[in-house]
Structures are given as C-alpha cells and as structure tokens.
Amino acid sequence: MVMILIINCGSTTLKFRIFDSELKELAGGLVDRLGQLRTKLDYWISKESERRTFASGLPDQAAALNEIFSVLTEAGFDMSDIASVGHRVVHGGEEFIRPTFITREVLRHLHKYSRLAPLHNPANLAGIEAAVELLPEAEQVAVFDTAFYSTLPDYAYLYSLPWEYYSRHGIRKYGFHGISHRYVAEEAARRLHKPFSRVNLITCHLGGGSSVTAIENGRAVDTSMGLTPLQGLTMATRCGDIDPSIPLFMIDTLGLTVEEAHDVLNHKSGLKGLTGHADLREVLVQLGEGIDGFESRRRPTKIERERSQVAVDKLCYDVARYIGSYTALLGRVDAVVFTGGVGENSASIRRRVMARLKLKPKLKMLVVPTNEELMIAREVKTINAVH
C-alpha cells in the first residue's frame, strides 16, 4: 500500500500523519517537549489512541521520528511503503512559491531563510534531514507557509523603506500560517457553496501565534504578519504591531542588547507580557470564565484580574481592527472564518471580536477546524501527479 507521511516540526514538537493514496488518514500523532525531560508521544492508529512517555526525554526531531517509526512498525506498518514525505516549511521567501521536491541544492537555499524565521525554519529543516536519513528512497516535498502570499500586490507587501532594503536584502511582508489559511478558506468556500475563485473571506488563525488574512476571489491580498511572524496581532508571547522605535529605545535607553530585545519581543511580550501568562485559558479563567478541563492553580488578585481584562480586550481589539480594515478593502465579505486552537475552541473570544465590529449588515461567521497536514498531503499528491 502506497502511503504519504506528513511531518510538521516545531522547536519542541513534531506532528505527523500517515495517509493512503486516496488521502484517507491511517495514523497520526504529536511528540511534545522535545529536548526536555518527559517527552510525550501521543498517537492514534485506526482510532485507537495511546501515549508513550520518555522519562529522560528525546533530544531532537531525528530521535522523535525514530520513535514514531518504531510505533508504526509495531502496529504493522511497512515503512518502505512510504512513497512521499511532505514537510511544512514556514519560510520560503520569494524563491519558493509552490510545493518543491527537496534536493541538496534546495536544502542549501532553504537554510538562508532561517534568519527570517529563527523560531521555525531550523526545526523544519531538522525534520527534513531526519526524514531523508530514515527514508532515502522516498520523495521529499516541502510545502511553504509563505507560498499562499505570493499573490499579495506590491503595495501590500512592500515597506516604505529605501528600495535597496527590498531589492538587495528581501525585506518585505511575507506572511505566515498560509497552509492553514488556505485550507480553511477552501473549506469555507465549500460550505458557502461557492467556487474558491469567487469567494471573498477574512480568515483568522488564532492560537499561540495568530494572524488574519484577506482573501479576494480565492487569492490572498493582505495579511497581518510581516517579514517575520512577530508583526500583527497580540499573541501568546509575541508583541504584534508596535512602534518600530520601541526596540531602538530598549537598546539605546534601557541598555538591552539586540539579543535581549529580540527575546523580549518574541518570548516575553503579548499575553505573557501583559499578564504573566502565555496561556489564554489561564487569562480567561482569571476573568471568571469556566474552561472545560482547565483549572487555575490559585485565585487571582485584583490587579491580575484587571491586567487579564486589558489583555483580552487588547487581543480582541487587534483582531477586530484587522477584520474591519480588510472588510473596507474587500467591499464584499462572504464570511469571517475562525480557526486555530483559540479560534476554534473559544466561543468567548469569537463573541468578543465580533461584538467590536460596528458593521451593518453583520458579517457571517464560520468556525472551521484547520488541518494543515491534510492540506500538505493534497499538495504532495498534486505535485507527484504532475511529476
């Protein structure tokens, strides 16, 4: 049986799916806490779920893939049946705007984009190198988050900087979460009974990292993230839109190094910066909201509740601000689509966002669970058919 393996690597996680040639899911799972003690492997095969915990941890993506292969082999899968491996790659720049077979030359080019996505691309590339080692005969295919945004017009992706910053250094808006935005947009078009090429949507991927995308006639025309995944909305630990002079102030006046300023903006800001908590569930619980399966460890103080309220208001304001802006640009919006861990699961956040929009008539709202792995598998099947 011919199979397709999909790998989605993060710095401390590895998601995987196995599909047959008709894109039926056969198995899947998640490795969490890579590089830490008590790494967990949660997986399912034929709807039966199990967990394995590695007390001493798994150091990297290669070790995680080895354990995944052991589990699959024990369950009766023949790894030699994997004909293709699809990889999510966050940043492909302007060079990679469609799914691409991975060669040594392609890998060499991909490494240069790690400086633009330092939290993501190195992990993606580590997964590719591990898969090439374990499955040398399989076709390896890279599918890029940035590719969906190759249709942005120049006035949307350019920054108002000296021209050579773009022409020589590639400084421009690239956009991220493109695989997710495209998947939910196609699914929304199906639910709306409209051809994808005729649909206007605003898609909101809300999770630890968050972004909003404007889609006109099936093509992305603007998005909230920029050169890096730092721009745009208030996120779990990322600051989103700020005055560009703030990092300079942090360095020149507060005495931070460049590395320290980078760390603050990427890891100590957003919800974490405003409340001390990166987990939105903790912030909502501090406001008295019940979250199934989640309990706060202690009662919040008055100041903590006030800061949690400000943080939630800020997050929802940011999302509404982008939706409102994109609505004005698109003119006709068939639906606002929510996806991602927060977008799919928090009715409270969706309600707060939509309540901030003073639009008449009110915009139609859809909730569409994302499936990046299936979207990647579709792309792999398509490129193999052409090849």
GROMACS .gro file of C-alpha atoms in nm:
model
  387
    1MET     CA    1   0.000   0.000   0.000
    2VAL     CA    2   0.142   0.337  -0.106
    3MET     CA    3   0.147   0.587   0.181
    4ILE     CA    4   0.225   0.956   0.233
    5LEU     CA    5   0.390   1.073   0.556
    6ILE     CA    6   0.336   1.434   0.662
    7ILE     CA    7   0.574   1.596   0.911
    8ASN     CA    8   0.516   1.931   1.082
    9CYS     CA    9   0.812   2.015   1.306
   10GLY     CA   10   0.830   2.285   1.570
   11SER     CA   11   1.119   2.362   1.802
   12THR     CA   12   0.978   2.137   2.078
   13THR     CA   13   0.705   1.948   1.890
   14LEU     CA   14   0.659   1.716   1.594
   15LYS     CA   15   0.317   1.645   1.444
   16PHE     CA   16   0.276   1.360   1.197
   17ARG     CA   17   0.009   1.199   0.982
   18ILE     CA   18   0.004   0.891   0.761
   19PHE     CA   19  -0.231   0.899   0.459
   20ASP     CA   20  -0.307   0.637   0.197
   21SER     CA   21  -0.302   0.723  -0.174
   22GLU     CA   22  -0.663   0.848  -0.154
   23LEU     CA   23  -0.573   1.077   0.139
   24LYS     CA   24  -0.754   0.871   0.400
   25GLU     CA   25  -0.588   0.922   0.739
   26LEU     CA   26  -0.440   0.599   0.873
   27ALA     CA   27  -0.245   0.721   1.175
   28GLY     CA   28  -0.119   1.036   1.336
   29GLY     CA   29   0.013   1.193   1.650
   30LEU     CA   30   0.217   1.454   1.830
   31VAL     CA   31   0.554   1.446   2.003
   32ASP     CA   32   0.569   1.719   2.268
   33ARG     CA   33   0.852   1.851   2.491
   34LEU     CA   34   1.138   1.768   2.253
   35GLY     CA   35   1.472   1.846   2.412
   36GLN     CA   36   1.322   1.826   2.762
   37LEU     CA   37   1.263   1.558   3.022
   38ARG     CA   38   0.944   1.352   2.998
   39THR     CA   39   0.892   1.389   2.625
   40LYS     CA   40   0.543   1.267   2.533
   41LEU     CA   41   0.433   1.082   2.220
   42ASP     CA   42   0.054   1.084   2.179
   43TYR     CA   43  -0.061   0.886   1.877
   44TRP     CA   44  -0.359   0.712   1.723
   45ILE     CA   45  -0.385   0.422   1.482
   46SER     CA   46  -0.726   0.313   1.349
   47LYS     CA   47  -0.893   0.542   1.606
   48GLU     CA   48  -0.716   0.372   1.898
   49SER     CA   49  -0.520   0.630   2.098
   50GLU     CA   50  -0.214   0.570   2.315
   51ARG     CA   51   0.061   0.766   2.490
   52ARG     CA   52   0.426   0.691   2.548
   53THR     CA   53   0.639   0.896   2.785
   54PHE     CA   54   1.018   0.908   2.766
   55ALA     CA   55   1.140   0.997   3.115
   56SER     CA   56   1.486   1.103   3.002
   57GLY     CA   57   1.341   1.287   2.705
   58LEU     CA   58   1.401   1.282   2.329
   59PRO     CA   59   1.674   1.525   2.219
   60ASP     CA   60   1.563   1.621   1.871
   61GLN     CA   61   1.348   1.562   1.562
   62ALA     CA   62   1.557   1.265   1.447
   63ALA     CA   63   1.505   1.084   1.778
   64ALA     CA   64   1.133   1.163   1.765
   65LEU     CA   65   1.099   1.023   1.412
   66ASN     CA   66   1.282   0.707   1.516
   67GLU     CA   67   1.032   0.650   1.796
   68ILE     CA   68   0.737   0.724   1.566
   69PHE     CA   69   0.869   0.471   1.315
   70SER     CA   70   0.908   0.211   1.593
   71VAL     CA   71   0.546   0.262   1.699
   72LEU     CA   72   0.419   0.238   1.342
   73THR     CA   73   0.629  -0.071   1.267
   74GLU     CA   74   0.498  -0.243   1.581
   75ALA     CA   75   0.145  -0.167   1.459
   76GLY     CA   76   0.211  -0.343   1.129
   77PHE     CA   77   0.302  -0.054   0.901
   78ASP     CA   78   0.578  -0.117   0.646
   79MET     CA   79   0.788   0.199   0.632
   80SER     CA   80   0.910   0.108   0.283
   81ASP     CA   81   0.552   0.174   0.164
   82ILE     CA   82   0.601   0.546   0.231
   83ALA     CA   83   0.649   0.683  -0.120
   84SER     CA   84   0.643   1.052  -0.029
   85VAL     CA   85   0.710   1.270   0.274
   86GLY     CA   86   0.554   1.615   0.291
   87HIS     CA   87   0.713   1.878   0.514
   88ARG     CA   88   0.574   2.206   0.639
   89VAL     CA   89   0.834   2.479   0.594
   90VAL     CA   90   0.742   2.813   0.745
   91HIS     CA   91   0.957   3.047   0.534
   92GLY     CA   92   1.037   3.005   0.166
   93GLY     CA   93   1.089   3.371   0.080
   94GLU     CA   94   1.009   3.483  -0.275
   95GLU     CA   95   1.206   3.190  -0.412
   96PHE     CA   96   0.972   2.905  -0.314
   97ILE     CA   97   0.611   2.989  -0.402
   98ARG     CA   98   0.485   2.637  -0.472
   99PRO     CA   99   0.547   2.283  -0.338
  100THR     CA  100   0.903   2.179  -0.418
  101PHE     CA  101   1.089   1.849  -0.435
  102ILE     CA  102   1.374   1.864  -0.185
  103THR     CA  103   1.728   1.824  -0.317
  104ARG     CA  104   2.064   1.914  -0.165
  105GLU     CA  105   2.053   2.240  -0.361
  106VAL     CA  106   1.703   2.322  -0.233
  107LEU     CA  107   1.813   2.249   0.124
  108ARG     CA  108   2.111   2.481   0.084
  109HIS     CA  109   1.880   2.762  -0.029
  110LEU     CA  110   1.628   2.696   0.249
  111HIS     CA  111   1.888   2.737   0.521
  112LYS     CA  112   1.932   3.105   0.435
  113TYR     CA  113   1.570   3.175   0.535
  114SER     CA  114   1.632   3.059   0.891
  115ARG     CA  115   1.741   3.412   0.981
  116LEU     CA  116   1.390   3.534   0.887
  117ALA     CA  117   1.211   3.261   1.084
  118PRO     CA  118   1.459   3.161   1.357
  119LEU     CA  119   1.190   3.004   1.577
  120HIS     CA  120   1.055   2.782   1.298
  121ASN     CA  121   1.273   2.711   0.993
  122PRO     CA  122   1.564   2.541   1.176
  123ALA     CA  123   1.319   2.289   1.325
  124ASN     CA  124   1.151   2.237   0.986
  125LEU     CA  125   1.489   2.168   0.826
  126ALA     CA  126   1.592   1.932   1.106
  127GLY     CA  127   1.278   1.729   1.033
  128ILE     CA  128   1.362   1.718   0.663
  129GLU     CA  129   1.717   1.600   0.727
  130ALA     CA  130   1.595   1.331   0.968
  131ALA     CA  131   1.336   1.206   0.717
  132VAL     CA  132   1.591   1.194   0.435
  133GLU     CA  133   1.817   0.983   0.657
  134LEU     CA  134   1.539   0.740   0.754
  135LEU     CA  135   1.361   0.725   0.417
  136PRO     CA  136   1.627   0.782   0.150
  137GLU     CA  137   1.414   0.630  -0.128
  138ALA     CA  138   1.102   0.841  -0.062
  139GLU     CA  139   1.027   1.165  -0.244
  140GLN     CA  140   1.068   1.456  -0.001
  141VAL     CA  141   0.842   1.756  -0.069
  142ALA     CA  142   0.849   2.097   0.100
  143VAL     CA  143   0.522   2.291   0.131
  144PHE     CA  144   0.562   2.655   0.236
  145ASP     CA  145   0.353   2.871   0.468
  146THR     CA  146   0.468   3.180   0.279
  147ALA     CA  147   0.364   3.047  -0.064
  148PHE     CA  148  -0.005   3.140  -0.020
  149TYR     CA  149   0.103   3.503  -0.001
  150SER     CA  150   0.286   3.512  -0.334
  151THR     CA  151  -0.030   3.681  -0.472
  152LEU     CA  152  -0.002   3.989  -0.247
  153PRO     CA  153   0.022   4.309  -0.454
  154ASP     CA  154   0.344   4.506  -0.422
  155TYR     CA  155   0.177   4.795  -0.237
  156ALA     CA  156   0.064   4.545   0.029
  157TYR     CA  157   0.392   4.361   0.077
  158LEU     CA  158   0.641   4.648   0.050
  159TYR     CA  159   0.755   4.851   0.349
  160SER     CA  160   0.823   5.224   0.300
  161LEU     CA  161   1.198   5.183   0.339
  162PRO     CA  162   1.484   5.261   0.098
  163TRP     CA  163   1.426   5.048  -0.212
  164GLU     CA  164   1.753   4.855  -0.180
  165TYR     CA  165   1.636   4.707   0.151
  166TYR     CA  166   1.387   4.510  -0.056
  167SER     CA  167   1.583   4.463  -0.378
  168ARG     CA  168   1.910   4.360  -0.212
  169HIS     CA  169   1.802   4.214   0.123
  170GLY     CA  170   1.448   4.086   0.061
  171ILE     CA  171   1.291   4.293   0.339
  172ARG     CA  172   0.915   4.279   0.274
  173LYS     CA  173   0.596   4.130   0.414
  174TYR     CA  174   0.590   3.753   0.360
  175GLY     CA  175   0.301   3.632   0.575
  176PHE     CA  176   0.269   3.306   0.768
  177HIS     CA  177   0.014   3.035   0.859
  178GLY     CA  178  -0.053   3.023   0.484
  179ILE     CA  179  -0.118   2.648   0.475
  180SER     CA  180  -0.382   2.684   0.747
  181HIS     CA  181  -0.541   2.994   0.593
  182ARG     CA  182  -0.568   2.824   0.254
  183TYR     CA  183  -0.716   2.504   0.397
  184VAL     CA  184  -0.990   2.679   0.595
  185ALA     CA  185  -1.061   2.917   0.307
  186GLU     CA  186  -1.119   2.626   0.069
  187GLU     CA  187  -1.339   2.453   0.327
  188ALA     CA  188  -1.535   2.775   0.388
  189ALA     CA  189  -1.595   2.815   0.014
  190ARG     CA  190  -1.732   2.460   0.006
  191ARG     CA  191  -1.966   2.531   0.298
  192LEU     CA  192  -2.082   2.851   0.129
  193HIS     CA  193  -2.144   2.659  -0.197
  194LYS     CA  194  -1.920   2.898  -0.388
  195PRO     CA  195  -1.623   2.833  -0.618
  196PHE     CA  196  -1.299   2.914  -0.436
  197SER     CA  197  -1.207   3.151  -0.718
  198ARG     CA  198  -1.521   3.358  -0.649
  199VAL     CA  199  -1.515   3.383  -0.270
  200ASN     CA  200  -1.410   3.679  -0.052
  201LEU     CA  201  -1.309   3.581   0.301
  202ILE     CA  202  -1.130   3.709   0.609
  203THR     CA  203  -0.961   3.415   0.780
  204CYS     CA  204  -0.844   3.439   1.142
  205HIS     CA  205  -0.592   3.180   1.262
  206LEU     CA  206  -0.581   3.235   1.638
  207GLY     CA  207  -0.354   3.029   1.862
  208GLY     CA  208  -0.014   3.071   2.026
  209GLY     CA  209   0.080   3.255   1.708
  210SER     CA  210  -0.205   3.440   1.536
  211SER     CA  211  -0.271   3.606   1.202
  212VAL     CA  212  -0.554   3.743   0.989
  213THR     CA  213  -0.566   3.717   0.608
  214ALA     CA  214  -0.778   3.895   0.348
  215ILE     CA  215  -0.876   3.670   0.055
  216GLU     CA  216  -1.028   3.815  -0.262
  217ASN     CA  217  -1.157   3.574  -0.527
  218GLY     CA  218  -0.953   3.292  -0.371
  219ARG     CA  219  -0.626   3.487  -0.364
  220ALA     CA  220  -0.453   3.629  -0.057
  221VAL     CA  221  -0.430   4.009  -0.091
  222ASP     CA  222  -0.310   4.108   0.257
  223THR     CA  223  -0.219   3.954   0.591
  224SER     CA  224  -0.127   4.072   0.939
  225MET     CA  225   0.216   3.906   0.978
  226GLY     CA  226   0.514   4.058   0.800
  227LEU     CA  227   0.882   3.993   0.737
  228THR     CA  228   0.868   3.763   1.039
  229PRO     CA  229   0.584   3.609   1.244
  230LEU     CA  230   0.627   3.889   1.501
  231GLN     CA  231   0.411   4.152   1.328
  232GLY     CA  232   0.034   4.185   1.361
  233LEU     CA  233  -0.186   4.068   1.645
  234THR     CA  234  -0.116   4.041   2.017
  235MET     CA  235  -0.011   3.676   2.059
  236ALA     CA  236   0.081   3.439   2.341
  237THR     CA  237   0.437   3.569   2.382
  238ARG     CA  238   0.482   3.797   2.077
  239CYS     CA  239   0.412   4.168   2.082
  240GLY     CA  240   0.247   4.212   1.742
  241ASP     CA  241   0.224   4.564   1.599
  242ILE     CA  242   0.435   4.818   1.789
  243ASP     CA  243   0.608   5.148   1.708
  244PRO     CA  244   0.931   5.044   1.529
  245SER     CA  245   1.124   5.286   1.752
  246ILE     CA  246   1.047   5.081   2.064
  247PRO     CA  247   1.324   4.821   2.004
  248LEU     CA  248   1.569   5.107   1.946
  249PHE     CA  249   1.457   5.268   2.272
  250MET     CA  250   1.502   4.935   2.452
  251ILE     CA  251   1.859   4.911   2.322
  252ASP     CA  252   1.971   5.275   2.335
  253THR     CA  253   1.795   5.392   2.652
  254LEU     CA  254   1.719   5.081   2.858
  255GLY     CA  255   2.054   4.921   2.780
  256LEU     CA  256   1.930   4.591   2.639
  257THR     CA  257   2.145   4.404   2.389
  258VAL     CA  258   2.000   4.323   2.047
  259GLU     CA  259   1.957   3.960   2.158
  260GLU     CA  260   1.778   4.065   2.477
  261ALA     CA  261   1.543   4.296   2.286
  262HIS     CA  262   1.470   4.013   2.041
  263ASP     CA  263   1.392   3.782   2.333
  264VAL     CA  264   1.156   4.034   2.494
  265LEU     CA  265   0.961   4.095   2.173
  266ASN     CA  266   0.932   3.726   2.080
  267HIS     CA  267   0.914   3.545   2.414
  268LYS     CA  268   0.819   3.788   2.692
  269SER     CA  269   0.552   4.006   2.533
  270GLY     CA  270   0.192   3.953   2.419
  271LEU     CA  271  -0.035   3.791   2.677
  272LYS     CA  272   0.269   3.685   2.879
  273GLY     CA  273   0.398   4.040   2.894
  274LEU     CA  274   0.065   4.190   2.995
  275THR     CA  275  -0.046   3.921   3.244
  276GLY     CA  276   0.246   3.690   3.319
  277HIS     CA  277   0.061   3.404   3.145
  278ALA     CA  278   0.114   3.291   2.786
  279ASP     CA  279  -0.184   3.052   2.804
  280LEU     CA  280  -0.507   3.232   2.712
  281ARG     CA  281  -0.704   2.977   2.913
  282GLU     CA  282  -0.534   3.095   3.231
  283VAL     CA  283  -0.613   3.456   3.143
  284LEU     CA  284  -0.982   3.379   3.079
  285VAL     CA  285  -1.009   3.175   3.400
  286GLN     CA  286  -0.878   3.477   3.591
  287LEU     CA  287  -1.175   3.668   3.449
  288GLY     CA  288  -1.412   3.407   3.592
  289GLU     CA  289  -1.475   3.210   3.274
  290GLY     CA  290  -1.504   2.833   3.301
  291ILE     CA  291  -1.276   2.634   3.069
  292ASP     CA  292  -1.351   2.262   3.034
  293GLY     CA  293  -1.060   2.055   3.165
  294PHE     CA  294  -0.862   2.356   3.284
  295GLU     CA  295  -0.829   2.495   3.635
  296SER     CA  296  -0.617   2.781   3.766
  297ARG     CA  297  -0.375   2.693   4.045
  298ARG     CA  298  -0.472   2.991   4.260
  299ARG     CA  299  -0.715   3.279   4.292
  300PRO     CA  300  -0.607   3.592   4.103
  301THR     CA  301  -0.552   3.923   4.275
  302LYS     CA  302  -0.748   4.235   4.179
  303ILE     CA  303  -0.453   4.366   3.978
  304GLU     CA  304  -0.416   4.032   3.798
  305ARG     CA  305  -0.785   4.036   3.702
  306GLU     CA  306  -0.754   4.393   3.573
  307ARG     CA  307  -0.449   4.307   3.363
  308SER     CA  308  -0.618   3.995   3.230
  309GLN     CA  309  -0.914   4.206   3.123
  310VAL     CA  310  -0.688   4.452   2.943
  311ALA     CA  311  -0.502   4.167   2.770
  312VAL     CA  312  -0.821   4.004   2.641
  313ASP     CA  313  -0.956   4.341   2.530
  314LYS     CA  314  -0.629   4.414   2.350
  315LEU     CA  315  -0.624   4.078   2.173
  316CYS     CA  316  -0.986   4.106   2.057
  317TYR     CA  317  -0.940   4.470   1.957
  318ASP     CA  318  -0.643   4.375   1.740
  319VAL     CA  319  -0.837   4.100   1.561
  320ALA     CA  320  -1.140   4.326   1.510
  321ARG     CA  321  -0.915   4.607   1.383
  322TYR     CA  322  -0.775   4.385   1.109
  323ILE     CA  323  -1.117   4.242   1.020
  324GLY     CA  324  -1.261   4.593   0.992
  325SER     CA  325  -0.971   4.713   0.778
  326TYR     CA  326  -0.990   4.416   0.543
  327THR     CA  327  -1.369   4.445   0.518
  328ALA     CA  328  -1.329   4.802   0.394
  329LEU     CA  329  -1.071   4.689   0.136
  330LEU     CA  330  -1.265   4.387   0.010
  331GLY     CA  331  -1.604   4.556  -0.004
  332ARG     CA  332  -1.790   4.224  -0.012
  333VAL     CA  333  -1.707   3.967   0.256
  334ASP     CA  334  -1.876   3.628   0.229
  335ALA     CA  335  -1.763   3.520   0.576
  336VAL     CA  336  -1.519   3.574   0.860
  337VAL     CA  337  -1.357   3.237   0.933
  338PHE     CA  338  -1.208   3.146   1.272
  339THR     CA  339  -0.958   2.864   1.311
  340GLY     CA  340  -0.658   2.761   1.524
  341GLY     CA  341  -0.657   2.648   1.886
  342VAL     CA  342  -0.819   2.969   2.013
  343GLY     CA  343  -1.026   3.048   1.705
  344GLU     CA  344  -1.184   2.703   1.700
  345ASN     CA  345  -1.232   2.645   2.072
  346SER     CA  346  -1.303   2.980   2.237
  347ALA     CA  347  -1.658   3.097   2.171
  348SER     CA  348  -1.587   3.375   2.422
  349ILE     CA  349  -1.306   3.523   2.210
  350ARG     CA  350  -1.507   3.491   1.888
  351ARG     CA  351  -1.803   3.666   2.051
  352ARG     CA  352  -1.586   3.948   2.188
  353VAL     CA  353  -1.421   4.003   1.849
  354MET     CA  354  -1.745   4.013   1.653
  355ALA     CA  355  -1.908   4.243   1.911
  356ARG     CA  356  -1.638   4.504   1.843
  357LEU     CA  357  -1.731   4.526   1.474
  358LYS     CA  358  -1.984   4.806   1.422
  359LEU     CA  359  -2.076   4.688   1.073
  360LYS     CA  360  -2.418   4.667   0.911
  361PRO     CA  361  -2.519   4.420   0.795
  362LYS     CA  362  -2.329   4.197   1.036
  363LEU     CA  363  -2.066   3.971   0.886
  364LYS     CA  364  -2.134   3.599   0.855
  365MET     CA  365  -1.909   3.395   1.085
  366LEU     CA  366  -1.782   3.040   1.031
  367VAL     CA  367  -1.571   2.817   1.256
  368VAL     CA  368  -1.356   2.578   1.051
  369PRO     CA  369  -1.109   2.342   1.222
  370THR     CA  370  -0.777   2.363   1.042
  371ASN     CA  371  -0.596   2.060   0.904
  372GLU     CA  372  -0.253   2.165   0.783
  373GLU     CA  373  -0.139   1.805   0.746
  374LEU     CA  374  -0.424   1.723   0.504
  375MET     CA  375  -0.352   2.041   0.307
  376ILE     CA  376   0.015   1.940   0.279
  377ALA     CA  377  -0.087   1.587   0.172
  378ARG     CA  378  -0.307   1.733  -0.104
  379GLU     CA  379  -0.014   1.940  -0.227
  380VAL     CA  380   0.215   1.635  -0.221
  381LYS     CA  381  -0.036   1.431  -0.419
  382THR     CA  382  -0.073   1.711  -0.674
  383ILE     CA  383   0.300   1.760  -0.731
  384ASN     CA  384   0.351   1.384  -0.763
  385ALA     CA  385   0.072   1.363  -1.021
  386VAL     CA  386   0.236   1.639  -1.227
  387HIS     CA  387   0.583   1.486  -1.178
   0.00000   0.00000   0.00000
